[in-house]
Amino acid sequence: VQLVESGGGLVQPGGSLRLSCTASGFTFSRFAMSWYRQAPGKERELVAGITSDGGSTNYADSVKGRFTISRDNAKNTVYLQMNSLRPEDTAVYYCRGRWALIGMDYWGQGTQVTVSS
């Protein structure tokens, strides 16, 4: 089982990045997917989530209107489009896959996003 994030990097305030998380080793289309982030000295927090069929999404208040989560079940990939980035968005971003009904819960290794001029 693997979740591999990519797309992180250094970006200036106001810029954009798109994170990707590609899954393998499990039935991706059965899992709700989400993005979390953890800044230095802070707890990991939920950024955005999407249901297994992509029909419903949810966002942290701090990213509403700026970030968009989406998924492509044919490609076993979930995305996080991040626009209007701010320095406070700087964190390690983690992908999570969860199938609550059977208690399966997987995490990726994280990708660093740094917003700085």
mmCIF file with all atom_site columns, C-alpha atoms in Angstrom:
data_model
loop_
_atom_site.group_PDB
_atom_site.id
_atom_site.type_symbol
_atom_site.label_atom_id
_atom_site.label_alt_id
_atom_site.label_comp_id
_atom_site.label_asym_id
_atom_site.label_entity_id
_atom_site.label_seq_id
_atom_site.pdbx_PDB_ins_code
_atom_site.Cartn_x
_atom_site.Cartn_y
_atom_site.Cartn_z
_atom_site.occupancy
_atom_site.B_iso_or_equiv
_atom_site.pdbx_formal_charge
_atom_site.auth_seq_id
_atom_site.auth_comp_id
_atom_site.auth_asym_id
_atom_site.auth_atom_id
_atom_site.pdbx_PDB_model_num
ATOM 1   C CA . VAL A 1 1   ? 0.000   0.000  0.000   1.00 0.00 ? 1   VAL A CA 1
ATOM 2   C CA . GLN A 1 2   ? 1.362   3.378  -0.980  1.00 0.00 ? 2   GLN A CA 1
ATOM 3   C CA . LEU A 1 3   ? 0.250   6.985  -1.129  1.00 0.00 ? 3   LEU A CA 1
ATOM 4   C CA . VAL A 1 4   ? 2.805   9.148  -2.885  1.00 0.00 ? 4   VAL A CA 1
ATOM 5   C CA . GLU A 1 5   ? 2.439   12.920 -2.806  1.00 0.00 ? 5   GLU A CA 1
ATOM 6   C CA . SER A 1 6   ? 4.072   15.243 -5.294  1.00 0.00 ? 6   SER A CA 1
ATOM 7   C CA . GLY A 1 7   ? 3.892   18.834 -6.467  1.00 0.00 ? 7   GLY A CA 1
ATOM 8   C CA . GLY A 1 8   ? 5.169   20.652 -3.410  1.00 0.00 ? 8   GLY A CA 1
ATOM 9   C CA . GLY A 1 9   ? 7.796   23.345 -3.545  1.00 0.00 ? 9   GLY A CA 1
ATOM 10  C CA . LEU A 1 10  ? 8.597   26.983 -2.991  1.00 0.00 ? 10  LEU A CA 1
ATOM 11  C CA . VAL A 1 11  ? 6.130   29.574 -4.252  1.00 0.00 ? 11  VAL A CA 1
ATOM 12  C CA . GLN A 1 12  ? 5.688   33.302 -3.744  1.00 0.00 ? 12  GLN A CA 1
ATOM 13  C CA . PRO A 1 13  ? 2.686   34.700 -1.888  1.00 0.00 ? 13  PRO A CA 1
ATOM 14  C CA . GLY A 1 14  ? -0.283  34.864 -4.222  1.00 0.00 ? 14  GLY A CA 1
ATOM 15  C CA . GLY A 1 15  ? 1.004   31.993 -6.303  1.00 0.00 ? 15  GLY A CA 1
ATOM 16  C CA . SER A 1 16  ? -0.439  28.568 -7.028  1.00 0.00 ? 16  SER A CA 1
ATOM 17  C CA . LEU A 1 17  ? 0.548   24.945 -6.683  1.00 0.00 ? 17  LEU A CA 1
ATOM 18  C CA . ARG A 1 18  ? -1.188  21.683 -7.472  1.00 0.00 ? 18  ARG A CA 1
ATOM 19  C CA . LEU A 1 19  ? -0.471  18.727 -5.242  1.00 0.00 ? 19  LEU A CA 1
ATOM 20  C CA . SER A 1 20  ? -1.062  15.172 -6.410  1.00 0.00 ? 20  SER A CA 1
ATOM 21  C CA . CYS A 1 21  ? -1.353  11.974 -4.416  1.00 0.00 ? 21  CYS A CA 1
ATOM 22  C CA . THR A 1 22  ? -1.229  8.692  -6.303  1.00 0.00 ? 22  THR A CA 1
ATOM 23  C CA . ALA A 1 23  ? -2.381  5.520  -4.608  1.00 0.00 ? 23  ALA A CA 1
ATOM 24  C CA . SER A 1 24  ? -1.431  1.903  -5.136  1.00 0.00 ? 24  SER A CA 1
ATOM 25  C CA . GLY A 1 25  ? -2.093  -1.380 -3.403  1.00 0.00 ? 25  GLY A CA 1
ATOM 26  C CA . PHE A 1 26  ? -5.709  -0.792 -2.451  1.00 0.00 ? 26  PHE A CA 1
ATOM 27  C CA . THR A 1 27  ? -9.080  -0.091 -4.058  1.00 0.00 ? 27  THR A CA 1
ATOM 28  C CA . PHE A 1 28  ? -8.783  3.672  -4.343  1.00 0.00 ? 28  PHE A CA 1
ATOM 29  C CA . SER A 1 29  ? -12.372 4.208  -5.466  1.00 0.00 ? 29  SER A CA 1
ATOM 30  C CA . ARG A 1 30  ? -13.688 2.837  -2.164  1.00 0.00 ? 30  ARG A CA 1
ATOM 31  C CA . PHE A 1 31  ? -11.746 5.298  -0.035  1.00 0.00 ? 31  PHE A CA 1
ATOM 32  C CA . ALA A 1 32  ? -12.574 8.804  1.069   1.00 0.00 ? 32  ALA A CA 1
ATOM 33  C CA . MET A 1 33  ? -9.499  10.938 0.521   1.00 0.00 ? 33  MET A CA 1
ATOM 34  C CA . SER A 1 34  ? -8.260  14.011 2.299   1.00 0.00 ? 34  SER A CA 1
ATOM 35  C CA . TRP A 1 35  ? -5.369  16.403 2.574   1.00 0.00 ? 35  TRP A CA 1
ATOM 36  C CA . TYR A 1 36  ? -3.879  17.414 5.900   1.00 0.00 ? 36  TYR A CA 1
ATOM 37  C CA . ARG A 1 37  ? -1.043  19.765 6.720   1.00 0.00 ? 37  ARG A CA 1
ATOM 38  C CA . GLN A 1 38  ? 1.335   20.276 9.579   1.00 0.00 ? 38  GLN A CA 1
ATOM 39  C CA . ALA A 1 39  ? 3.323   23.434 10.147  1.00 0.00 ? 39  ALA A CA 1
ATOM 40  C CA . PRO A 1 40  ? 6.375   23.520 12.435  1.00 0.00 ? 40  PRO A CA 1
ATOM 41  C CA . GLY A 1 41  ? 5.319   23.488 16.060  1.00 0.00 ? 41  GLY A CA 1
ATOM 42  C CA . LYS A 1 42  ? 1.656   22.961 15.227  1.00 0.00 ? 42  LYS A CA 1
ATOM 43  C CA . GLU A 1 43  ? -0.708  20.015 15.184  1.00 0.00 ? 43  GLU A CA 1
ATOM 44  C CA . ARG A 1 44  ? -1.668  18.318 11.956  1.00 0.00 ? 44  ARG A CA 1
ATOM 45  C CA . GLU A 1 45  ? -4.919  19.782 10.622  1.00 0.00 ? 45  GLU A CA 1
ATOM 46  C CA . LEU A 1 46  ? -7.466  18.789 8.020   1.00 0.00 ? 46  LEU A CA 1
ATOM 47  C CA . VAL A 1 47  ? -7.296  20.941 4.897   1.00 0.00 ? 47  VAL A CA 1
ATOM 48  C CA . ALA A 1 48  ? -9.831  19.317 2.572   1.00 0.00 ? 48  ALA A CA 1
ATOM 49  C CA . GLY A 1 49  ? -11.687 16.059 2.063   1.00 0.00 ? 49  GLY A CA 1
ATOM 50  C CA . ILE A 1 50  ? -13.568 14.318 -0.723  1.00 0.00 ? 50  ILE A CA 1
ATOM 51  C CA . THR A 1 51  ? -15.888 11.325 -0.706  1.00 0.00 ? 51  THR A CA 1
ATOM 52  C CA . SER A 1 52  ? -15.064 8.101  -2.509  1.00 0.00 ? 52  SER A CA 1
ATOM 53  C CA . ASP A 1 53  ? -17.176 9.008  -5.537  1.00 0.00 ? 53  ASP A CA 1
ATOM 54  C CA . GLY A 1 54  ? -16.099 12.630 -5.556  1.00 0.00 ? 54  GLY A CA 1
ATOM 55  C CA . GLY A 1 55  ? -19.635 13.800 -4.976  1.00 0.00 ? 55  GLY A CA 1
ATOM 56  C CA . SER A 1 56  ? -18.980 15.772 -1.828  1.00 0.00 ? 56  SER A CA 1
ATOM 57  C CA . THR A 1 57  ? -16.108 17.886 -0.554  1.00 0.00 ? 57  THR A CA 1
ATOM 58  C CA . ASN A 1 58  ? -15.306 19.794 2.596   1.00 0.00 ? 58  ASN A CA 1
ATOM 59  C CA . TYR A 1 59  ? -12.708 22.411 3.460   1.00 0.00 ? 59  TYR A CA 1
ATOM 60  C CA . ALA A 1 60  ? -11.106 24.084 6.431   1.00 0.00 ? 60  ALA A CA 1
ATOM 61  C CA . ASP A 1 61  ? -12.362 27.635 6.817   1.00 0.00 ? 61  ASP A CA 1
ATOM 62  C CA . SER A 1 62  ? -8.843  28.947 6.291   1.00 0.00 ? 62  SER A CA 1
ATOM 63  C CA . VAL A 1 63  ? -8.654  27.588 2.725   1.00 0.00 ? 63  VAL A CA 1
ATOM 64  C CA . LYS A 1 64  ? -12.247 27.914 1.497   1.00 0.00 ? 64  LYS A CA 1
ATOM 65  C CA . GLY A 1 65  ? -12.400 29.721 -1.809  1.00 0.00 ? 65  GLY A CA 1
ATOM 66  C CA . ARG A 1 66  ? -8.658  29.265 -2.415  1.00 0.00 ? 66  ARG A CA 1
ATOM 67  C CA . PHE A 1 67  ? -8.106  25.483 -2.447  1.00 0.00 ? 67  PHE A CA 1
ATOM 68  C CA . THR A 1 68  ? -9.944  22.825 -4.448  1.00 0.00 ? 68  THR A CA 1
ATOM 69  C CA . ILE A 1 69  ? -9.794  19.091 -3.857  1.00 0.00 ? 69  ILE A CA 1
ATOM 70  C CA . SER A 1 70  ? -10.626 16.689 -6.676  1.00 0.00 ? 70  SER A CA 1
ATOM 71  C CA . ARG A 1 71  ? -9.996  13.079 -7.623  1.00 0.00 ? 71  ARG A CA 1
ATOM 72  C CA . ASP A 1 72  ? -9.666  10.867 -10.662 1.00 0.00 ? 72  ASP A CA 1
ATOM 73  C CA . ASN A 1 73  ? -10.568 7.305  -9.726  1.00 0.00 ? 73  ASN A CA 1
ATOM 74  C CA . ALA A 1 74  ? -9.375  6.023  -13.098 1.00 0.00 ? 74  ALA A CA 1
ATOM 75  C CA . LYS A 1 75  ? -5.893  7.319  -12.259 1.00 0.00 ? 75  LYS A CA 1
ATOM 76  C CA . ASN A 1 76  ? -6.008  6.474  -8.533  1.00 0.00 ? 76  ASN A CA 1
ATOM 77  C CA . THR A 1 77  ? -5.093  10.073 -7.833  1.00 0.00 ? 77  THR A CA 1
ATOM 78  C CA . VAL A 1 78  ? -6.377  12.871 -5.633  1.00 0.00 ? 78  VAL A CA 1
ATOM 79  C CA . TYR A 1 79  ? -5.412  16.491 -6.221  1.00 0.00 ? 79  TYR A CA 1
ATOM 80  C CA . LEU A 1 80  ? -5.252  19.687 -4.242  1.00 0.00 ? 80  LEU A CA 1
ATOM 81  C CA . GLN A 1 81  ? -5.258  22.864 -6.294  1.00 0.00 ? 81  GLN A CA 1
ATOM 82  C CA . MET A 1 82  ? -3.966  25.689 -4.135  1.00 0.00 ? 82  MET A CA 1
ATOM 83  C CA . ASN A 1 83  ? -4.424  29.273 -5.297  1.00 0.00 ? 83  ASN A CA 1
ATOM 84  C CA . SER A 1 84  ? -3.743  32.631 -3.661  1.00 0.00 ? 84  SER A CA 1
ATOM 85  C CA . LEU A 1 85  ? -1.190  31.026 -1.394  1.00 0.00 ? 85  LEU A CA 1
ATOM 86  C CA . ARG A 1 86  ? -0.190  32.770 1.804   1.00 0.00 ? 86  ARG A CA 1
ATOM 87  C CA . PRO A 1 87  ? 2.861   32.406 4.041   1.00 0.00 ? 87  PRO A CA 1
ATOM 88  C CA . GLU A 1 88  ? 0.632   30.765 6.645   1.00 0.00 ? 88  GLU A CA 1
ATOM 89  C CA . ASP A 1 89  ? -0.053  27.945 4.181   1.00 0.00 ? 89  ASP A CA 1
ATOM 90  C CA . THR A 1 90  ? 3.551   26.830 4.617   1.00 0.00 ? 90  THR A CA 1
ATOM 91  C CA . ALA A 1 91  ? 3.532   23.268 5.926   1.00 0.00 ? 91  ALA A CA 1
ATOM 92  C CA . VAL A 1 92  ? 4.120   19.653 5.085   1.00 0.00 ? 92  VAL A CA 1
ATOM 93  C CA . TYR A 1 93  ? 1.032   18.425 3.237   1.00 0.00 ? 93  TYR A CA 1
ATOM 94  C CA . TYR A 1 94  ? -0.114  14.839 3.717   1.00 0.00 ? 94  TYR A CA 1
ATOM 95  C CA . CYS A 1 95  ? -2.534  12.710 1.779   1.00 0.00 ? 95  CYS A CA 1
ATOM 96  C CA . ARG A 1 96  ? -4.838  10.350 3.672   1.00 0.00 ? 96  ARG A CA 1
ATOM 97  C CA . GLY A 1 97  ? -7.062  7.549  2.457   1.00 0.00 ? 97  GLY A CA 1
ATOM 98  C CA . ARG A 1 98  ? -9.737  6.152  4.731   1.00 0.00 ? 98  ARG A CA 1
ATOM 99  C CA . TRP A 1 99  ? -12.444 3.514  4.430   1.00 0.00 ? 99  TRP A CA 1
ATOM 100 C CA . ALA A 1 100 ? -14.166 3.926  7.775   1.00 0.00 ? 100 ALA A CA 1
ATOM 101 C CA . LEU A 1 101 ? -16.545 0.985  7.296   1.00 0.00 ? 101 LEU A CA 1
ATOM 102 C CA . ILE A 1 102 ? -13.698 -1.535 7.457   1.00 0.00 ? 102 ILE A CA 1
ATOM 103 C CA . GLY A 1 103 ? -11.266 0.522  9.524   1.00 0.00 ? 103 GLY A CA 1
ATOM 104 C CA . MET A 1 104 ? -8.637  1.049  6.826   1.00 0.00 ? 104 MET A CA 1
ATOM 105 C CA . ASP A 1 105 ? -6.578  4.215  7.088   1.00 0.00 ? 105 ASP A CA 1
ATOM 106 C CA . TYR A 1 106 ? -3.484  5.092  5.046   1.00 0.00 ? 106 TYR A CA 1
ATOM 107 C CA . TRP A 1 107 ? -1.143  8.098  5.009   1.00 0.00 ? 107 TRP A CA 1
ATOM 108 C CA . GLY A 1 108 ? 1.412   9.373  2.555   1.00 0.00 ? 108 GLY A CA 1
ATOM 109 C CA . GLN A 1 109 ? 4.879   10.555 3.484   1.00 0.00 ? 109 GLN A CA 1
ATOM 110 C CA . GLY A 1 110 ? 4.156   14.242 2.919   1.00 0.00 ? 110 GLY A CA 1
ATOM 111 C CA . THR A 1 111 ? 5.337   16.979 0.599   1.00 0.00 ? 111 THR A CA 1
ATOM 112 C CA . GLN A 1 112 ? 6.712   20.343 1.676   1.00 0.00 ? 112 GLN A CA 1
ATOM 113 C CA . VAL A 1 113 ? 4.970   23.530 0.601   1.00 0.00 ? 113 VAL A CA 1
ATOM 114 C CA . THR A 1 114 ? 6.749   26.784 1.359   1.00 0.00 ? 114 THR A CA 1
ATOM 115 C CA . VAL A 1 115 ? 5.163   30.139 0.621   1.00 0.00 ? 115 VAL A CA 1
ATOM 116 C CA . SER A 1 116 ? 7.716   32.910 0.827   1.00 0.00 ? 116 SER A CA 1
ATOM 117 C CA . SER A 1 117 ? 9.024   35.885 -1.088  1.00 0.00 ? 117 SER A CA 1
#
